[in-house]
Amino acid sequence: MRTPTRTTQEAPPEGAHGAQNGARPDADVTPGPETGSRVLGIPAADPETALGYFLRARLACETDPYDVHHDLAAGVGGFVLVDARTTAAYEEECLPGALSLPHAELIDTVLSGLDPDPVYVTYGWGPACNAGSRAAARLAAAGFRVKEMIGGLEYWKRQNHPTTTRR
C-alpha cells in the first residue's frame, strides 16, 4: 500500500497577481504595475479583431429591446420572437406577438414544426436568465438562424415597451 506524499508549493513571487488559491499565473487579469489600469491592463484588440468580434460575432447573434420594438412598430417582418421561459411565465407576461417555446421543451418534434425561413429572436427574463441563450443554442443546433435579445423581458420593460398577458 502506497503512502500518500505531501508536496509543498512555493509561494508566488512578491507582487505576482492571480497565483493565490490555485489560480494560474498566466491567467492573470489584474492590472500590472506598468499601467495601473483595469481598463488598459489588458491591451485592446486591434481594429480588425474588434470588428470581427462586434460585427461578425456579437451583432450577428444579438439584438436589443430597442431594435426589436422599432421593427415591430414599423411592421418589419422576417423574424419570430421566441419567449424561452416557462409556459407559466409566458402566460403571465410576454412581448406582444411572442411565441412560447420554453428552452427545456425544444425537442425534435417541436423543432420540426417550425418554419425554417425567419430568424428566431429568443429572450428570457433578463441578464441573469440564460433561457434565451439556451433556446438560441438549441435552435441553431437544429439549423435555424437565431439572435438573442439581450436584456430579455426585464430590459424590454425598463424601456417602457408594452407587454401582454396570455391568461
mmCIF file of C-alpha atoms in Angstrom:
data_model
loop_
_atom_site.group_PDB
_atom_site.id
_atom_site.type_symbol
_atom_site.label_atom_id
_atom_site.label_comp_id
_atom_site.label_asym_id
_atom_site.label_seq_id
_atom_site.Cartn_x
_atom_site.Cartn_y
_atom_site.Cartn_z
ATOM 1 C CA MET A 1 0.000 0.000 0.000
ATOM 2 C CA ARG A 2 1.369 3.374 -1.024
ATOM 3 C CA THR A 3 1.605 6.151 1.483
ATOM 4 C CA PRO A 4 0.371 9.470 0.098
ATOM 5 C CA THR A 5 3.082 12.036 -0.152
ATOM 6 C CA ARG A 6 2.693 15.691 0.571
ATOM 7 C CA THR A 7 4.104 18.269 -1.705
ATOM 8 C CA THR A 8 4.850 21.807 -0.759
ATOM 9 C CA GLN A 9 4.063 24.629 -3.058
ATOM 10 C CA GLU A 10 6.416 27.529 -3.428
ATOM 11 C CA ALA A 11 4.932 30.889 -2.575
ATOM 12 C CA PRO A 12 4.375 33.094 -5.607
ATOM 13 C CA PRO A 13 6.903 35.847 -6.150
ATOM 14 C CA GLU A 14 6.096 39.103 -4.390
ATOM 15 C CA GLY A 15 3.731 41.186 -6.485
ATOM 16 C CA ALA A 16 2.507 38.232 -8.569
ATOM 17 C CA HIS A 17 -1.197 38.502 -9.228
ATOM 18 C CA GLY A 18 -3.556 35.568 -9.613
ATOM 19 C CA ALA A 19 -1.229 32.937 -8.159
ATOM 20 C CA GLN A 20 -3.213 32.704 -4.937
ATOM 21 C CA ASN A 21 -5.780 29.964 -4.322
ATOM 22 C CA GLY A 22 -4.513 27.762 -7.135
ATOM 23 C CA ALA A 23 -5.167 30.292 -9.919
ATOM 24 C CA ARG A 24 -2.930 30.025 -12.947
ATOM 25 C CA PRO A 25 -0.433 32.903 -13.041
ATOM 26 C CA ASP A 26 -0.717 33.094 -16.860
ATOM 27 C CA ALA A 27 -4.487 33.677 -16.492
ATOM 28 C CA ASP A 28 -3.943 36.884 -14.531
ATOM 29 C CA VAL A 29 -6.340 39.681 -15.446
ATOM 30 C CA THR A 30 -5.459 42.206 -12.775
ATOM 31 C CA PRO A 31 -3.708 45.431 -13.772
ATOM 32 C CA GLY A 32 0.030 45.254 -13.969
ATOM 33 C CA PRO A 33 2.328 47.802 -12.385
ATOM 34 C CA GLU A 34 3.214 49.074 -15.860
ATOM 35 C CA THR A 35 -0.251 50.632 -16.398
ATOM 36 C CA GLY A 36 -2.030 50.597 -13.049
ATOM 37 C CA SER A 37 -5.237 50.472 -15.130
ATOM 38 C CA ARG A 38 -8.025 47.925 -15.027
ATOM 39 C CA VAL A 39 -9.152 49.186 -18.455
ATOM 40 C CA LEU A 40 -5.768 49.194 -20.167
ATOM 41 C CA GLY A 41 -4.017 46.460 -18.150
ATOM 42 C CA ILE A 42 -5.107 44.046 -20.874
ATOM 43 C CA PRO A 43 -4.355 45.614 -24.269
ATOM 44 C CA ALA A 44 -7.277 46.468 -26.534
ATOM 45 C CA ALA A 45 -7.817 44.292 -29.585
ATOM 46 C CA ASP A 46 -6.588 45.565 -32.906
ATOM 47 C CA PRO A 47 -9.343 47.118 -35.075
ATOM 48 C CA GLU A 48 -9.726 44.057 -37.325
ATOM 49 C CA THR A 49 -10.151 41.715 -34.357
ATOM 50 C CA ALA A 50 -12.610 44.131 -32.711
ATOM 51 C CA LEU A 51 -14.629 44.396 -35.938
ATOM 52 C CA GLY A 52 -14.784 40.620 -36.208
ATOM 53 C CA TYR A 53 -15.942 40.309 -32.615
ATOM 54 C CA PHE A 54 -18.509 43.108 -32.525
ATOM 55 C CA LEU A 55 -19.930 42.942 -36.039
ATOM 56 C CA ARG A 56 -19.443 39.378 -37.194
ATOM 57 C CA ALA A 57 -19.899 37.673 -33.823
ATOM 58 C CA ARG A 58 -21.860 39.715 -31.297
ATOM 59 C CA LEU A 59 -24.179 41.754 -33.510
ATOM 60 C CA ALA A 60 -24.738 38.771 -35.790
ATOM 61 C CA CYS A 61 -26.038 36.833 -32.775
ATOM 62 C CA GLU A 62 -27.626 39.555 -30.633
ATOM 63 C CA THR A 63 -30.202 42.282 -30.853
ATOM 64 C CA ASP A 64 -31.697 44.501 -28.177
ATOM 65 C CA PRO A 65 -35.136 45.594 -26.965
ATOM 66 C CA TYR A 66 -34.927 48.964 -28.721
ATOM 67 C CA ASP A 67 -34.280 47.397 -32.138
ATOM 68 C CA VAL A 68 -36.922 44.692 -31.679
ATOM 69 C CA HIS A 69 -39.520 47.275 -30.616
ATOM 70 C CA HIS A 70 -38.578 49.506 -33.554
ATOM 71 C CA ASP A 71 -39.021 46.696 -36.077
ATOM 72 C CA LEU A 72 -42.296 45.531 -34.542
ATOM 73 C CA ALA A 73 -43.691 49.094 -34.568
ATOM 74 C CA ALA A 74 -42.541 49.596 -38.172
ATOM 75 C CA GLY A 75 -44.101 46.298 -39.285
ATOM 76 C CA VAL A 76 -40.760 44.815 -40.316
ATOM 77 C CA GLY A 77 -41.077 41.065 -40.850
ATOM 78 C CA GLY A 78 -38.614 38.256 -41.236
ATOM 79 C CA PHE A 79 -38.244 37.334 -37.592
ATOM 80 C CA VAL A 80 -40.193 35.471 -34.930
ATOM 81 C CA LEU A 81 -39.994 36.417 -31.262
ATOM 82 C CA VAL A 82 -39.471 33.411 -29.008
ATOM 83 C CA ASP A 83 -40.157 33.543 -25.291
ATOM 84 C CA ALA A 84 -37.853 30.809 -23.995
ATOM 85 C CA ARG A 85 -39.074 30.958 -20.380
ATOM 86 C CA THR A 86 -41.596 28.546 -18.901
ATOM 87 C CA THR A 87 -45.137 28.482 -20.229
ATOM 88 C CA ALA A 88 -46.412 29.838 -16.899
ATOM 89 C CA ALA A 89 -44.055 32.840 -17.097
ATOM 90 C CA TYR A 90 -45.072 33.436 -20.725
ATOM 91 C CA GLU A 91 -48.772 33.355 -19.841
ATOM 92 C CA GLU A 92 -48.232 35.832 -17.015
ATOM 93 C CA GLU A 93 -46.426 38.395 -19.209
ATOM 94 C CA CYS A 94 -44.662 38.361 -22.555
ATOM 95 C CA LEU A 95 -43.736 40.500 -25.535
ATOM 96 C CA PRO A 96 -46.570 41.191 -27.979
ATOM 97 C CA GLY A 97 -46.639 38.557 -30.700
ATOM 98 C CA ALA A 98 -44.079 36.298 -28.999
ATOM 99 C CA LEU A 99 -44.267 32.544 -29.462
ATOM 100 C CA SER A 100 -43.865 30.423 -26.328
ATOM 101 C CA LEU A 101 -41.074 27.895 -26.853
ATOM 102 C CA PRO A 102 -39.620 27.035 -23.434
ATOM 103 C CA HIS A 103 -35.984 26.093 -23.929
ATOM 104 C CA ALA A 104 -36.406 22.867 -21.950
ATOM 105 C CA GLU A 105 -39.128 21.726 -24.350
ATOM 106 C CA LEU A 106 -37.297 22.318 -27.638
ATOM 107 C CA ILE A 107 -37.307 18.691 -28.703
ATOM 108 C CA ASP A 108 -37.095 17.460 -32.277
ATOM 109 C CA THR A 109 -40.866 17.115 -32.720
ATOM 110 C CA VAL A 110 -41.349 20.781 -31.717
ATOM 111 C CA LEU A 111 -38.453 21.961 -33.879
ATOM 112 C CA SER A 112 -39.691 20.048 -36.919
ATOM 113 C CA GLY A 113 -42.884 22.112 -36.862
ATOM 114 C CA LEU A 114 -41.067 25.464 -37.120
ATOM 115 C CA ASP A 115 -40.763 27.493 -40.318
ATOM 116 C CA PRO A 116 -37.120 27.351 -41.460
ATOM 117 C CA ASP A 117 -37.168 30.786 -43.134
ATOM 118 C CA PRO A 118 -37.349 33.511 -40.450
ATOM 119 C CA VAL A 119 -34.732 34.494 -37.918
ATOM 120 C CA TYR A 120 -35.804 33.387 -34.443
ATOM 121 C CA VAL A 121 -35.194 36.080 -31.801
ATOM 122 C CA THR A 122 -35.107 34.471 -28.386
ATOM 123 C CA TYR A 123 -35.389 36.065 -24.974
ATOM 124 C CA GLY A 124 -35.543 35.127 -21.320
ATOM 125 C CA TRP A 125 -36.386 37.075 -18.190
ATOM 126 C CA GLY A 126 -33.246 39.264 -18.074
ATOM 127 C CA PRO A 127 -29.447 39.298 -17.927
ATOM 128 C CA ALA A 128 -29.393 36.746 -15.101
ATOM 129 C CA CYS A 129 -31.572 34.306 -17.077
ATOM 130 C CA ASN A 130 -29.999 32.098 -19.726
ATOM 131 C CA ALA A 131 -33.254 30.732 -21.178
ATOM 132 C CA GLY A 132 -32.829 32.879 -24.294
ATOM 133 C CA SER A 133 -29.257 31.657 -24.761
ATOM 134 C CA ARG A 134 -30.262 28.031 -24.283
ATOM 135 C CA ALA A 135 -33.108 28.317 -26.784
ATOM 136 C CA ALA A 136 -30.878 30.117 -29.291
ATOM 137 C CA ALA A 137 -28.255 27.383 -28.979
ATOM 138 C CA ARG A 138 -30.834 24.618 -29.447
ATOM 139 C CA LEU A 139 -32.415 26.372 -32.443
ATOM 140 C CA ALA A 140 -29.004 26.990 -34.029
ATOM 141 C CA ALA A 141 -28.023 23.353 -33.465
ATOM 142 C CA ALA A 142 -31.187 22.368 -35.349
ATOM 143 C CA GLY A 143 -30.215 24.583 -38.301
ATOM 144 C CA PHE A 144 -32.293 27.703 -37.619
ATOM 145 C CA ARG A 145 -30.975 31.263 -37.874
ATOM 146 C CA VAL A 146 -31.141 32.925 -34.456
ATOM 147 C CA LYS A 147 -30.429 36.048 -32.478
ATOM 148 C CA GLU A 148 -30.856 36.585 -28.758
ATOM 149 C CA MET A 149 -32.495 39.746 -27.479
ATOM 150 C CA ILE A 150 -30.048 40.854 -24.790
ATOM 151 C CA GLY A 151 -31.617 42.120 -21.591
ATOM 152 C CA GLY A 152 -34.719 39.972 -22.075
ATOM 153 C CA LEU A 153 -38.139 40.928 -20.792
ATOM 154 C CA GLU A 154 -36.608 42.896 -17.909
ATOM 155 C CA TYR A 155 -34.882 45.413 -20.192
ATOM 156 C CA TRP A 156 -37.840 45.474 -22.575
ATOM 157 C CA LYS A 157 -39.935 46.689 -19.643
ATOM 158 C CA ARG A 158 -37.253 49.119 -18.453
ATOM 159 C CA GLN A 159 -37.580 50.845 -21.823
ATOM 160 C CA ASN A 160 -41.348 51.090 -21.262
ATOM 161 C CA HIS A 161 -42.252 48.904 -24.214
ATOM 162 C CA PRO A 162 -45.659 47.208 -23.999
ATOM 163 C CA THR A 163 -46.151 43.678 -22.742
ATOM 164 C CA THR A 164 -49.155 41.418 -22.892
ATOM 165 C CA THR A 165 -50.631 38.575 -20.901
ATOM 166 C CA ARG A 166 -51.906 35.246 -22.205
ATOM 167 C CA ARG A 167 -54.175 34.435 -19.229
#
